[in-house]
Amino acid sequence: MGDIWPFLFTLLLSASVVPCKTDVPNARTFIVRVQNDLKPSRFSNIKAWYKSTLINSLGSSTYDSAQTQDTGHDLLHVYNSVFHGFSARLSPQQAEKLTDLPEILAVFPDRLIPIQTTRTPQFLGLKDEDTGASTNGIIRESDSGSHVIIGMIDTGVWPERLSFNDKDLGPIPSHWRGKCIGGEKFPKTLCNRKLIGARYFADGYFAHYGDEVGETKELIKSARDTVGHGTHTASTAAGRHVNNASFLGFADGVAIGVAPKARIAVYKVCGMQGCVTSDVLAGIDAAVEDGVDIISSSLGGEPMPYHEDVIAIGSFGAIEKGIIFSAAAGNSGPNYMSVTNTAPWITTVGASTIDRKFPAELVLEDGRVITGSSLFQSRVPPEAKYVPLIYAGNASTLGRIGIGSEYCYPNTLDPNVVRGKIVVCDRGEVSRVVASVVVQEAGGVGVVIANVEKLGQGTIADAYIHPGLAISESDRTIVLKYIESSPNPRATLRFNGTTLVGVKPAPTIAIFSSRGPNSISPHVLKPDVVAPGVNILAAWPDGIPPTELPSDLRRLSFNIISGTSMSCPHVAGVVALLKGAHPDWSPAMIKSSLMTTAYTYDHDGKALLDEKDFNASDVFEMGAGHVDPEKAVDPGLVYDLTVDDYLNFLCASDYSSDEIKVITTRSVACNGTQKHTLWDLNYPAILVFFNESAPSKSEIVVKRVVTHVSDGASTYRVKISSPKDVIVTVDHKKMVFLRKDQKHSYTVRIRAKNVGLPRGGKKATSEFGHLTWTDGKHQVTSPIVVTWTP
């Protein structure tokens, strides 16, 4: 993920190192899940009980009575809404001792997780190209989301940006219960009818990194954004109309968010090094308590079982209260099974490209022109002379390949070899803009960042400080062959400062977007959908360079960056429009509308391609497809889900009653008379598995229930495209709906052909199809995935 965003770092288990009032050896931050209904009546409030629990279980030598009167040192956070419990600094032995108490459901070590536009609303079909005016129904029906509140779980906000002005906005929605909390460099008067809430949660971050992060101003004690990521995502989701927006002249035009009238509440939980889960959970907890309608979380760590995943637990609590939870799929593509935020109640968003590129050229002296991508603001004249071109792997300080020089690691390039040359660096082990600085410091005059094999054909435009561009894997092969075959390879870089619009094919699946299948719940499709996430222009704070590098002296109001972090707020904005148009829809209904109306073709009607190799993508890469807001507002039919449906799914997934209680706080007996199957979760996709060597289990029966959400009567007929080697049938060919909100159930039978024949050797193989219900106007499509296991 660090290749996409310079300040994203490797996932780590956190260990608190901050001295506290008590000198606890090996102190770390732990999150404690508590069963609140066991609170004895003698305690006037939950917090007093939590403190007493610590004293009585861990001993007064650690938590004396004087300390329990201090409200800020022994408990980092108290959680009241989506999660009942607290976080505190404990030794591993003390944390283990707490698990013996009947009221303690679970204890989690705090973890560090990474943070994972002038054109995109138009690309989504939400504004007119010339005027920026709405031309379709969803904007009108939702009033641009004016009565909807989006809670941004991120790095904070730069409130002075015009993207957050409240001109002509009506009163704050009446269901808002939150507040604007002032702090360092952030007086609460900076909130308005657009930015209606601002809070910050940093105790876990300070506990992990120490007070020096405050002294260096890496993280200040307010909701002000000192990173940039949160300002960018908030304005992407719901930024106001801003004229003459651009990045150094690139992508110039009108900047506007997806839901420009939606209200924003900011919950700062991350710093430059990432986010710690104790703070993230506090932000989610506060957002739900404050009355947000949607939570946008461009964060994600390693996939893990839901009873161990604090974000899965917190998001379940949000969904339980009717709040949609949109989350980034992760930036670990194109690796197989890399998608994160895998719980079925989360709306998980992958990244796609749009029809805009920022071309730059590497011109070889033999006349060939290699077109790449760059946001470098050229100071190099077009007629610049040719200079030597070398591969970084041949410029090692130790004179051999294999110690990092090929990736242009710091201090790996020999200045005597690099000086005065253009250097080709492999992409992947160090951020692209850092590699360009390494080349410059070694005396190079330009850098070419080349995709290696697994990174394929997709390139990202970066704001290089020094002349630089990115090229594809196939172009890397051309350039390296030229270097190897020419006795004196030479080239020049050409930057025209242009922005190309209408680029084809578009959209495509971004190379970095994390892929399925779902490693935790294989019967649940992830990602759910994809949305724009490449080269996205949005607001940016003062004082923060676009590359995050200290040597970058540029300061801008807008920045162009890429990642599923950018895709997630796009969907949050679309959800705000849907919620504004249909305030009575449940989170599952909204997700269903996004998935069943998503498209799987580009704007020329051809199959959506994957940037990895420009072959057709499948559902593990694109989910149900690319979001289509105008169709999603009128999907015809939806697949709804209740909390009980999720509980049944957890039982079918072999979670124990105790583990389900950790996730949901509910007591569930999974050994009831009714048998629940994994594939019967009423999800808008069907994923089943066949064992190649088990001919007796050659048919799987899947049940679904749809709700009619259009006005009037409708008759829907089914169309089926069966995956290879199976026959898919439905128990009835049509469904007749007489009124809105009427429900119908149907049964799908998936029968395997040629069971017993080997297919994929030692690997599982998947085949894809789909099932569509249509009334002539609506196309309600569910992907079907059949996986054969050896």
PDB file of C-alpha atoms in Angstrom, residues 452-689:
ATOM      1  CA  VAL A 452       7.365  -4.822 -12.751  1.00  0.00           C
ATOM      2  CA  GLU A 453       5.614  -8.013 -13.771  1.00  0.00           C
ATOM      3  CA  LYS A 454       2.749  -8.236 -11.283  1.00  0.00           C
ATOM      4  CA  LEU A 455       1.907  -4.520 -11.552  1.00  0.00           C
ATOM      5  CA  GLY A 456       0.919  -4.758 -15.194  1.00  0.00           C
ATOM      6  CA  GLN A 457      -0.176  -1.935 -17.446  1.00  0.00           C
ATOM      7  CA  GLY A 458      -1.733   0.657 -15.147  1.00  0.00           C
ATOM      8  CA  THR A 459       0.229   3.781 -14.268  1.00  0.00           C
ATOM      9  CA  ILE A 460      -0.436   6.507 -11.725  1.00  0.00           C
ATOM     10  CA  ALA A 461       0.417  10.170 -12.202  1.00  0.00           C
ATOM     11  CA  ASP A 462       2.542  11.486  -9.351  1.00  0.00           C
ATOM     12  CA  ALA A 463       3.580  15.021  -8.457  1.00  0.00           C
ATOM     13  CA  TYR A 464       7.324  14.451  -8.879  1.00  0.00           C
ATOM     14  CA  ILE A 465       9.540  17.161  -7.444  1.00  0.00           C
ATOM     15  CA  HIS A 466      12.161  16.385 -10.071  1.00  0.00           C
ATOM     16  CA  PRO A 467      11.595  15.273 -13.685  1.00  0.00           C
ATOM     17  CA  GLY A 468       9.911  11.889 -13.576  1.00  0.00           C
ATOM     18  CA  LEU A 469       7.189   9.707 -15.034  1.00  0.00           C
ATOM     19  CA  ALA A 470       5.707   6.222 -14.689  1.00  0.00           C
ATOM     20  CA  ILE A 471       5.536   3.578 -17.435  1.00  0.00           C
ATOM     21  CA  SER A 472       3.793   0.214 -17.799  1.00  0.00           C
ATOM     22  CA  GLU A 473       5.266  -3.263 -17.492  1.00  0.00           C
ATOM     23  CA  SER A 474       5.279  -3.827 -21.263  1.00  0.00           C
ATOM     24  CA  ASP A 475       7.010  -0.482 -21.827  1.00  0.00           C
ATOM     25  CA  ARG A 476       9.566  -1.422 -19.164  1.00  0.00           C
ATOM     26  CA  THR A 477      10.473  -4.425 -21.289  1.00  0.00           C
ATOM     27  CA  ILE A 478      10.963  -2.197 -24.335  1.00  0.00           C
ATOM     28  CA  VAL A 479      13.129   0.286 -22.444  1.00  0.00           C
ATOM     29  CA  LEU A 480      15.319  -2.355 -20.778  1.00  0.00           C
ATOM     30  CA  LYS A 481      15.870  -4.137 -24.091  1.00  0.00           C
ATOM     31  CA  TYR A 482      16.913  -0.814 -25.596  1.00  0.00           C
ATOM     32  CA  ILE A 483      19.361  -0.215 -22.716  1.00  0.00           C
ATOM     33  CA  GLU A 484      20.816  -3.722 -23.064  1.00  0.00           C
ATOM     34  CA  SER A 485      21.106  -3.672 -26.856  1.00  0.00           C
ATOM     35  CA  SER A 486      22.358  -0.139 -27.451  1.00  0.00           C
ATOM     36  CA  PRO A 487      26.057   0.665 -27.004  1.00  0.00           C
ATOM     37  CA  ASN A 488      25.114   4.180 -25.910  1.00  0.00           C
ATOM     38  CA  PRO A 489      21.441   4.287 -24.790  1.00  0.00           C
ATOM     39  CA  ARG A 490      20.158   7.840 -24.568  1.00  0.00           C
ATOM     40  CA  ALA A 491      16.773   9.460 -24.028  1.00  0.00           C
ATOM     41  CA  THR A 492      14.986  12.613 -23.030  1.00  0.00           C
ATOM     42  CA  LEU A 493      11.862  13.333 -20.990  1.00  0.00           C
ATOM     43  CA  ARG A 494       9.032  15.387 -22.427  1.00  0.00           C
ATOM     44  CA  PHE A 495       6.355  17.027 -20.271  1.00  0.00           C
ATOM     45  CA  ASN A 496       3.562  18.880 -22.000  1.00  0.00           C
ATOM     46  CA  GLY A 497       1.505  19.716 -18.904  1.00  0.00           C
ATOM     47  CA  THR A 498      -1.600  18.372 -20.611  1.00  0.00           C
ATOM     48  CA  THR A 499      -4.735  16.709 -19.320  1.00  0.00           C
ATOM     49  CA  LEU A 500      -6.405  14.207 -21.642  1.00  0.00           C
ATOM     50  CA  VAL A 501     -10.161  13.702 -21.166  1.00  0.00           C
ATOM     51  CA  GLY A 502     -12.211  11.026 -22.880  1.00  0.00           C
ATOM     52  CA  VAL A 503      -9.424   8.443 -22.626  1.00  0.00           C
ATOM     53  CA  LYS A 504     -10.446   4.895 -23.577  1.00  0.00           C
ATOM     54  CA  PRO A 505     -11.000   2.317 -22.267  1.00  0.00           C
ATOM     55  CA  ALA A 506     -12.660   3.702 -19.152  1.00  0.00           C
ATOM     56  CA  PRO A 507     -13.356   2.744 -16.528  1.00  0.00           C
ATOM     57  CA  THR A 508     -10.875  -0.041 -15.854  1.00  0.00           C
ATOM     58  CA  ILE A 509      -9.998  -1.801 -12.600  1.00  0.00           C
ATOM     59  CA  ALA A 510      -7.056  -0.070 -10.924  1.00  0.00           C
ATOM     60  CA  ILE A 511      -3.983  -2.247 -10.617  1.00  0.00           C
ATOM     61  CA  PHE A 512      -3.568  -1.490  -6.899  1.00  0.00           C
ATOM     62  CA  SER A 513      -7.189  -2.228  -5.946  1.00  0.00           C
ATOM     63  CA  SER A 514      -7.316  -5.208  -3.575  1.00  0.00           C
ATOM     64  CA  ARG A 515      -8.900  -8.348  -4.961  1.00  0.00           C
ATOM     65  CA  GLY A 516     -11.114 -11.148  -3.776  1.00  0.00           C
ATOM     66  CA  PRO A 517     -12.055 -13.764  -3.049  1.00  0.00           C
ATOM     67  CA  ASN A 518     -13.009 -12.996   0.518  1.00  0.00           C
ATOM     68  CA  SER A 519     -10.469 -14.690   2.777  1.00  0.00           C
ATOM     69  CA  ILE A 520     -12.705 -14.607   5.864  1.00  0.00           C
ATOM     70  CA  SER A 521     -16.172 -15.317   4.376  1.00  0.00           C
ATOM     71  CA  PRO A 522     -15.661 -16.987   0.976  1.00  0.00           C
ATOM     72  CA  HIS A 523     -19.423 -17.107   0.329  1.00  0.00           C
ATOM     73  CA  VAL A 524     -19.637 -13.285   0.520  1.00  0.00           C
ATOM     74  CA  LEU A 525     -18.537 -11.271  -2.507  1.00  0.00           C
ATOM     75  CA  LYS A 526     -15.827  -8.667  -1.825  1.00  0.00           C
ATOM     76  CA  PRO A 527     -15.262  -6.016  -2.951  1.00  0.00           C
ATOM     77  CA  ASP A 528     -18.948  -5.203  -3.319  1.00  0.00           C
ATOM     78  CA  VAL A 529     -18.476  -2.556  -6.034  1.00  0.00           C
ATOM     79  CA  VAL A 530     -15.796  -0.351  -7.540  1.00  0.00           C
ATOM     80  CA  ALA A 531     -15.745   3.445  -7.908  1.00  0.00           C
ATOM     81  CA  PRO A 532     -13.280   6.102  -9.140  1.00  0.00           C
ATOM     82  CA  GLY A 533      -9.990   5.984  -7.248  1.00  0.00           C
ATOM     83  CA  VAL A 534      -7.190   6.928  -9.667  1.00  0.00           C
ATOM     84  CA  ASN A 535      -5.818  10.463 -10.102  1.00  0.00           C
ATOM     85  CA  ILE A 536      -8.579  12.094  -8.059  1.00  0.00           C
ATOM     86  CA  LEU A 537      -8.495  15.879  -7.581  1.00  0.00           C
ATOM     87  CA  ALA A 538      -9.832  17.142  -4.242  1.00  0.00           C
ATOM     88  CA  ALA A 539      -9.153  19.721  -1.529  1.00  0.00           C
ATOM     89  CA  TRP A 540      -5.825  19.798   0.322  1.00  0.00           C
ATOM     90  CA  PRO A 541      -4.623  21.587   3.491  1.00  0.00           C
ATOM     91  CA  ASP A 542      -2.256  24.527   3.733  1.00  0.00           C
ATOM     92  CA  GLY A 543       1.318  23.817   4.731  1.00  0.00           C
ATOM     93  CA  ILE A 544       1.409  20.206   3.550  1.00  0.00           C
ATOM     94  CA  PRO A 545       3.377  19.394   0.383  1.00  0.00           C
ATOM     95  CA  PRO A 546       1.513  17.255  -2.160  1.00  0.00           C
ATOM     96  CA  THR A 547       4.097  14.473  -1.895  1.00  0.00           C
ATOM     97  CA  GLU A 548       4.406  14.635   1.916  1.00  0.00           C
ATOM     98  CA  LEU A 549       8.177  14.906   1.469  1.00  0.00           C
ATOM     99  CA  PRO A 550      10.127  17.497   3.505  1.00  0.00           C
ATOM    100  CA  SER A 551      12.063  18.568   0.410  1.00  0.00           C
ATOM    101  CA  ASP A 552       8.837  19.406  -1.427  1.00  0.00           C
ATOM    102  CA  LEU A 553       8.279  23.157  -0.979  1.00  0.00           C
ATOM    103  CA  ARG A 554       5.075  23.354  -3.036  1.00  0.00           C
ATOM    104  CA  ARG A 555       1.843  24.363  -1.296  1.00  0.00           C
ATOM    105  CA  LEU A 556      -1.541  23.871  -2.951  1.00  0.00           C
ATOM    106  CA  SER A 557      -5.269  24.064  -2.317  1.00  0.00           C
ATOM    107  CA  PHE A 558      -5.994  20.878  -4.302  1.00  0.00           C
ATOM    108  CA  ASN A 559      -4.094  17.643  -4.753  1.00  0.00           C
ATOM    109  CA  ILE A 560      -4.354  14.636  -7.063  1.00  0.00           C
ATOM    110  CA  ILE A 561      -3.902  11.266  -5.370  1.00  0.00           C
ATOM    111  CA  SER A 562      -4.967   7.657  -5.910  1.00  0.00           C
ATOM    112  CA  GLY A 563      -6.139   4.717  -3.827  1.00  0.00           C
ATOM    113  CA  THR A 564      -9.226   2.896  -2.620  1.00  0.00           C
ATOM    114  CA  SER A 565      -9.172   5.657  -0.001  1.00  0.00           C
ATOM    115  CA  MET A 566     -10.501   7.847  -2.824  1.00  0.00           C
ATOM    116  CA  SER A 567     -13.049   5.261  -4.024  1.00  0.00           C
ATOM    117  CA  CYS A 568     -14.621   4.872  -0.598  1.00  0.00           C
ATOM    118  CA  PRO A 569     -15.794   8.520  -0.250  1.00  0.00           C
ATOM    119  CA  HIS A 570     -17.167   8.418  -3.797  1.00  0.00           C
ATOM    120  CA  VAL A 571     -19.514   5.644  -2.691  1.00  0.00           C
ATOM    121  CA  ALA A 572     -20.222   7.430   0.595  1.00  0.00           C
ATOM    122  CA  GLY A 573     -21.339  10.407  -1.489  1.00  0.00           C
ATOM    123  CA  VAL A 574     -23.535   8.221  -3.703  1.00  0.00           C
ATOM    124  CA  VAL A 575     -25.010   6.621  -0.575  1.00  0.00           C
ATOM    125  CA  ALA A 576     -25.802  10.113   0.756  1.00  0.00           C
ATOM    126  CA  LEU A 577     -27.785  10.792  -2.413  1.00  0.00           C
ATOM    127  CA  LEU A 578     -29.600   7.457  -2.113  1.00  0.00           C
ATOM    128  CA  LYS A 579     -30.337   8.039   1.568  1.00  0.00           C
ATOM    129  CA  GLY A 580     -31.639  11.518   0.741  1.00  0.00           C
ATOM    130  CA  ALA A 581     -33.949  10.098  -1.928  1.00  0.00           C
ATOM    131  CA  HIS A 582     -34.996   7.067   0.161  1.00  0.00           C
ATOM    132  CA  PRO A 583     -34.630   7.894   3.873  1.00  0.00           C
ATOM    133  CA  ASP A 584     -36.541   4.735   4.862  1.00  0.00           C
ATOM    134  CA  TRP A 585     -34.167   2.309   3.118  1.00  0.00           C
ATOM    135  CA  SER A 586     -32.037   0.076   5.329  1.00  0.00           C
ATOM    136  CA  PRO A 587     -28.252  -0.194   4.868  1.00  0.00           C
ATOM    137  CA  ALA A 588     -28.708  -3.569   3.145  1.00  0.00           C
ATOM    138  CA  MET A 589     -31.278  -2.132   0.734  1.00  0.00           C
ATOM    139  CA  ILE A 590     -28.902   0.676  -0.212  1.00  0.00           C
ATOM    140  CA  LYS A 591     -26.022  -1.744  -0.722  1.00  0.00           C
ATOM    141  CA  SER A 592     -28.283  -3.960  -2.813  1.00  0.00           C
ATOM    142  CA  SER A 593     -29.281  -1.021  -5.022  1.00  0.00           C
ATOM    143  CA  LEU A 594     -25.596  -0.261  -5.637  1.00  0.00           C
ATOM    144  CA  MET A 595     -24.701  -3.866  -6.443  1.00  0.00           C
ATOM    145  CA  THR A 596     -27.653  -4.974  -8.587  1.00  0.00           C
ATOM    146  CA  THR A 597     -27.470  -1.874 -10.818  1.00  0.00           C
ATOM    147  CA  ALA A 598     -23.669  -1.762 -11.137  1.00  0.00           C
ATOM    148  CA  TYR A 599     -22.308  -2.090 -14.661  1.00  0.00           C
ATOM    149  CA  THR A 600     -19.651  -4.529 -15.826  1.00  0.00           C
ATOM    150  CA  TYR A 601     -18.781  -2.829 -19.102  1.00  0.00           C
ATOM    151  CA  ASP A 602     -16.884   0.329 -20.027  1.00  0.00           C
ATOM    152  CA  HIS A 603     -18.321   3.445 -21.615  1.00  0.00           C
ATOM    153  CA  ASP A 604     -18.003   1.867 -25.068  1.00  0.00           C
ATOM    154  CA  GLY A 605     -20.083  -1.124 -24.008  1.00  0.00           C
ATOM    155  CA  LYS A 606     -17.122  -3.497 -23.814  1.00  0.00           C
ATOM    156  CA  ALA A 607     -16.138  -5.677 -20.845  1.00  0.00           C
ATOM    157  CA  LEU A 608     -14.504  -3.855 -17.941  1.00  0.00           C
ATOM    158  CA  LEU A 609     -10.780  -4.469 -18.218  1.00  0.00           C
ATOM    159  CA  ASP A 610      -8.213  -5.036 -15.496  1.00  0.00           C
ATOM    160  CA  GLU A 611      -5.158  -2.738 -15.572  1.00  0.00           C
ATOM    161  CA  LYS A 612      -3.038  -5.730 -14.634  1.00  0.00           C
ATOM    162  CA  ASP A 613      -3.120  -7.148 -18.173  1.00  0.00           C
ATOM    163  CA  PHE A 614      -6.027  -5.376 -19.900  1.00  0.00           C
ATOM    164  CA  ASN A 615      -7.980  -8.613 -20.011  1.00  0.00           C
ATOM    165  CA  ALA A 616     -11.632  -8.737 -18.956  1.00  0.00           C
ATOM    166  CA  SER A 617     -12.006  -8.424 -15.194  1.00  0.00           C
ATOM    167  CA  ASP A 618     -14.065 -10.784 -13.065  1.00  0.00           C
ATOM    168  CA  VAL A 619     -16.129 -10.277  -9.920  1.00  0.00           C
ATOM    169  CA  PHE A 620     -13.176 -10.924  -7.624  1.00  0.00           C
ATOM    170  CA  GLU A 621     -11.627  -7.782  -9.107  1.00  0.00           C
ATOM    171  CA  MET A 622     -14.669  -5.558  -9.675  1.00  0.00           C
ATOM    172  CA  GLY A 623     -17.243  -6.962  -7.259  1.00  0.00           C
ATOM    173  CA  ALA A 624     -20.741  -6.619  -8.713  1.00  0.00           C
ATOM    174  CA  GLY A 625     -19.382  -3.878 -10.990  1.00  0.00           C
ATOM    175  CA  HIS A 626     -18.959  -0.115 -11.230  1.00  0.00           C
ATOM    176  CA  VAL A 627     -21.427   2.053  -9.311  1.00  0.00           C
ATOM    177  CA  ASP A 628     -24.167   3.733 -11.350  1.00  0.00           C
ATOM    178  CA  PRO A 629     -25.909   6.343  -9.135  1.00  0.00           C
ATOM    179  CA  GLU A 630     -28.772   7.139 -11.491  1.00  0.00           C
ATOM    180  CA  LYS A 631     -29.796   3.500 -11.800  1.00  0.00           C
ATOM    181  CA  ALA A 632     -29.231   2.814  -8.114  1.00  0.00           C
ATOM    182  CA  VAL A 633     -31.853   5.385  -7.101  1.00  0.00           C
ATOM    183  CA  ASP A 634     -34.483   3.296  -8.916  1.00  0.00           C
ATOM    184  CA  PRO A 635     -33.314  -0.340  -8.725  1.00  0.00           C
ATOM    185  CA  GLY A 636     -36.767  -1.951  -8.992  1.00  0.00           C
ATOM    186  CA  LEU A 637     -36.037  -4.763  -6.527  1.00  0.00           C
ATOM    187  CA  VAL A 638     -33.693  -4.976  -3.542  1.00  0.00           C
ATOM    188  CA  TYR A 639     -32.319  -7.681  -1.270  1.00  0.00           C
ATOM    189  CA  ASP A 640     -32.821  -6.669   2.357  1.00  0.00           C
ATOM    190  CA  LEU A 641     -31.097  -8.043   5.454  1.00  0.00           C
ATOM    191  CA  THR A 642     -31.835  -7.821   9.169  1.00  0.00           C
ATOM    192  CA  VAL A 643     -29.604  -8.235  12.186  1.00  0.00           C
ATOM    193  CA  ASP A 644     -31.057 -11.731  12.669  1.00  0.00           C
ATOM    194  CA  ASP A 645     -29.926 -12.632   9.144  1.00  0.00           C
ATOM    195  CA  TYR A 646     -26.363 -11.669  10.043  1.00  0.00           C
ATOM    196  CA  LEU A 647     -26.590 -13.671  13.274  1.00  0.00           C
ATOM    197  CA  ASN A 648     -27.724 -16.735  11.313  1.00  0.00           C
ATOM    198  CA  PHE A 649     -24.827 -16.195   8.913  1.00  0.00           C
ATOM    199  CA  LEU A 650     -22.351 -16.059  11.787  1.00  0.00           C
ATOM    200  CA  CYS A 651     -23.777 -19.319  13.117  1.00  0.00           C
ATOM    201  CA  ALA A 652     -23.457 -20.923   9.691  1.00  0.00           C
ATOM    202  CA  SER A 653     -19.859 -19.631   9.566  1.00  0.00           C
ATOM    203  CA  ASP A 654     -19.079 -21.727  12.674  1.00  0.00           C
ATOM    204  CA  TYR A 655     -18.559 -18.811  15.007  1.00  0.00           C
ATOM    205  CA  SER A 656     -19.200 -19.944  18.561  1.00  0.00           C
ATOM    206  CA  SER A 657     -21.882 -18.380  20.739  1.00  0.00           C
ATOM    207  CA  ASP A 658     -19.159 -16.614  22.720  1.00  0.00           C
ATOM    208  CA  GLU A 659     -17.540 -15.250  19.559  1.00  0.00           C
ATOM    209  CA  ILE A 660     -20.888 -14.012  18.234  1.00  0.00           C
ATOM    210  CA  LYS A 661     -21.483 -12.295  21.557  1.00  0.00           C
ATOM    211  CA  VAL A 662     -18.157 -10.478  21.160  1.00  0.00           C
ATOM    212  CA  ILE A 663     -19.255  -9.227  17.739  1.00  0.00           C
ATOM    213  CA  THR A 664     -22.882  -8.411  18.522  1.00  0.00           C
ATOM    214  CA  THR A 665     -23.299  -8.461  22.363  1.00  0.00           C
ATOM    215  CA  ARG A 666     -26.214 -10.851  21.728  1.00  0.00           C
ATOM    216  CA  SER A 667     -26.666 -14.279  23.237  1.00  0.00           C
ATOM    217  CA  VAL A 668     -27.229 -16.659  20.335  1.00  0.00           C
ATOM    218  CA  ALA A 669     -27.715 -20.431  20.392  1.00  0.00           C
ATOM    219  CA  CYS A 670     -26.404 -21.775  17.107  1.00  0.00           C
ATOM    220  CA  ASN A 671     -27.518 -25.349  17.714  1.00  0.00           C
ATOM    221  CA  GLY A 672     -31.205 -24.690  17.073  1.00  0.00           C
ATOM    222  CA  THR A 673     -33.509 -26.866  14.997  1.00  0.00           C
ATOM    223  CA  GLN A 674     -33.282 -24.633  11.910  1.00  0.00           C
ATOM    224  CA  LYS A 675     -30.151 -25.247   9.881  1.00  0.00           C
ATOM    225  CA  HIS A 676     -28.640 -22.136   8.307  1.00  0.00           C
ATOM    226  CA  THR A 677     -26.370 -22.303   5.284  1.00  0.00           C
ATOM    227  CA  LEU A 678     -23.678 -19.854   4.263  1.00  0.00           C
ATOM    228  CA  TRP A 679     -25.148 -19.297   0.807  1.00  0.00           C
ATOM    229  CA  ASP A 680     -28.613 -18.387   2.111  1.00  0.00           C
ATOM    230  CA  LEU A 681     -27.540 -14.957   3.396  1.00  0.00           C
ATOM    231  CA  ASN A 682     -29.855 -12.673   1.387  1.00  0.00           C
ATOM    232  CA  TYR A 683     -26.918 -11.031  -0.382  1.00  0.00           C
ATOM    233  CA  PRO A 684     -27.112  -9.576  -3.918  1.00  0.00           C
ATOM    234  CA  ALA A 685     -24.583 -12.164  -5.120  1.00  0.00           C
ATOM    235  CA  ILE A 686     -24.471 -15.961  -5.049  1.00  0.00           C
ATOM    236  CA  LEU A 687     -21.192 -17.763  -4.302  1.00  0.00           C
ATOM    237  CA  VAL A 688     -21.131 -21.555  -3.901  1.00  0.00           C
ATOM    238  CA  PHE A 689     -18.484 -24.277  -3.748  1.00  0.00           C
TER     239      PHE A 689
END
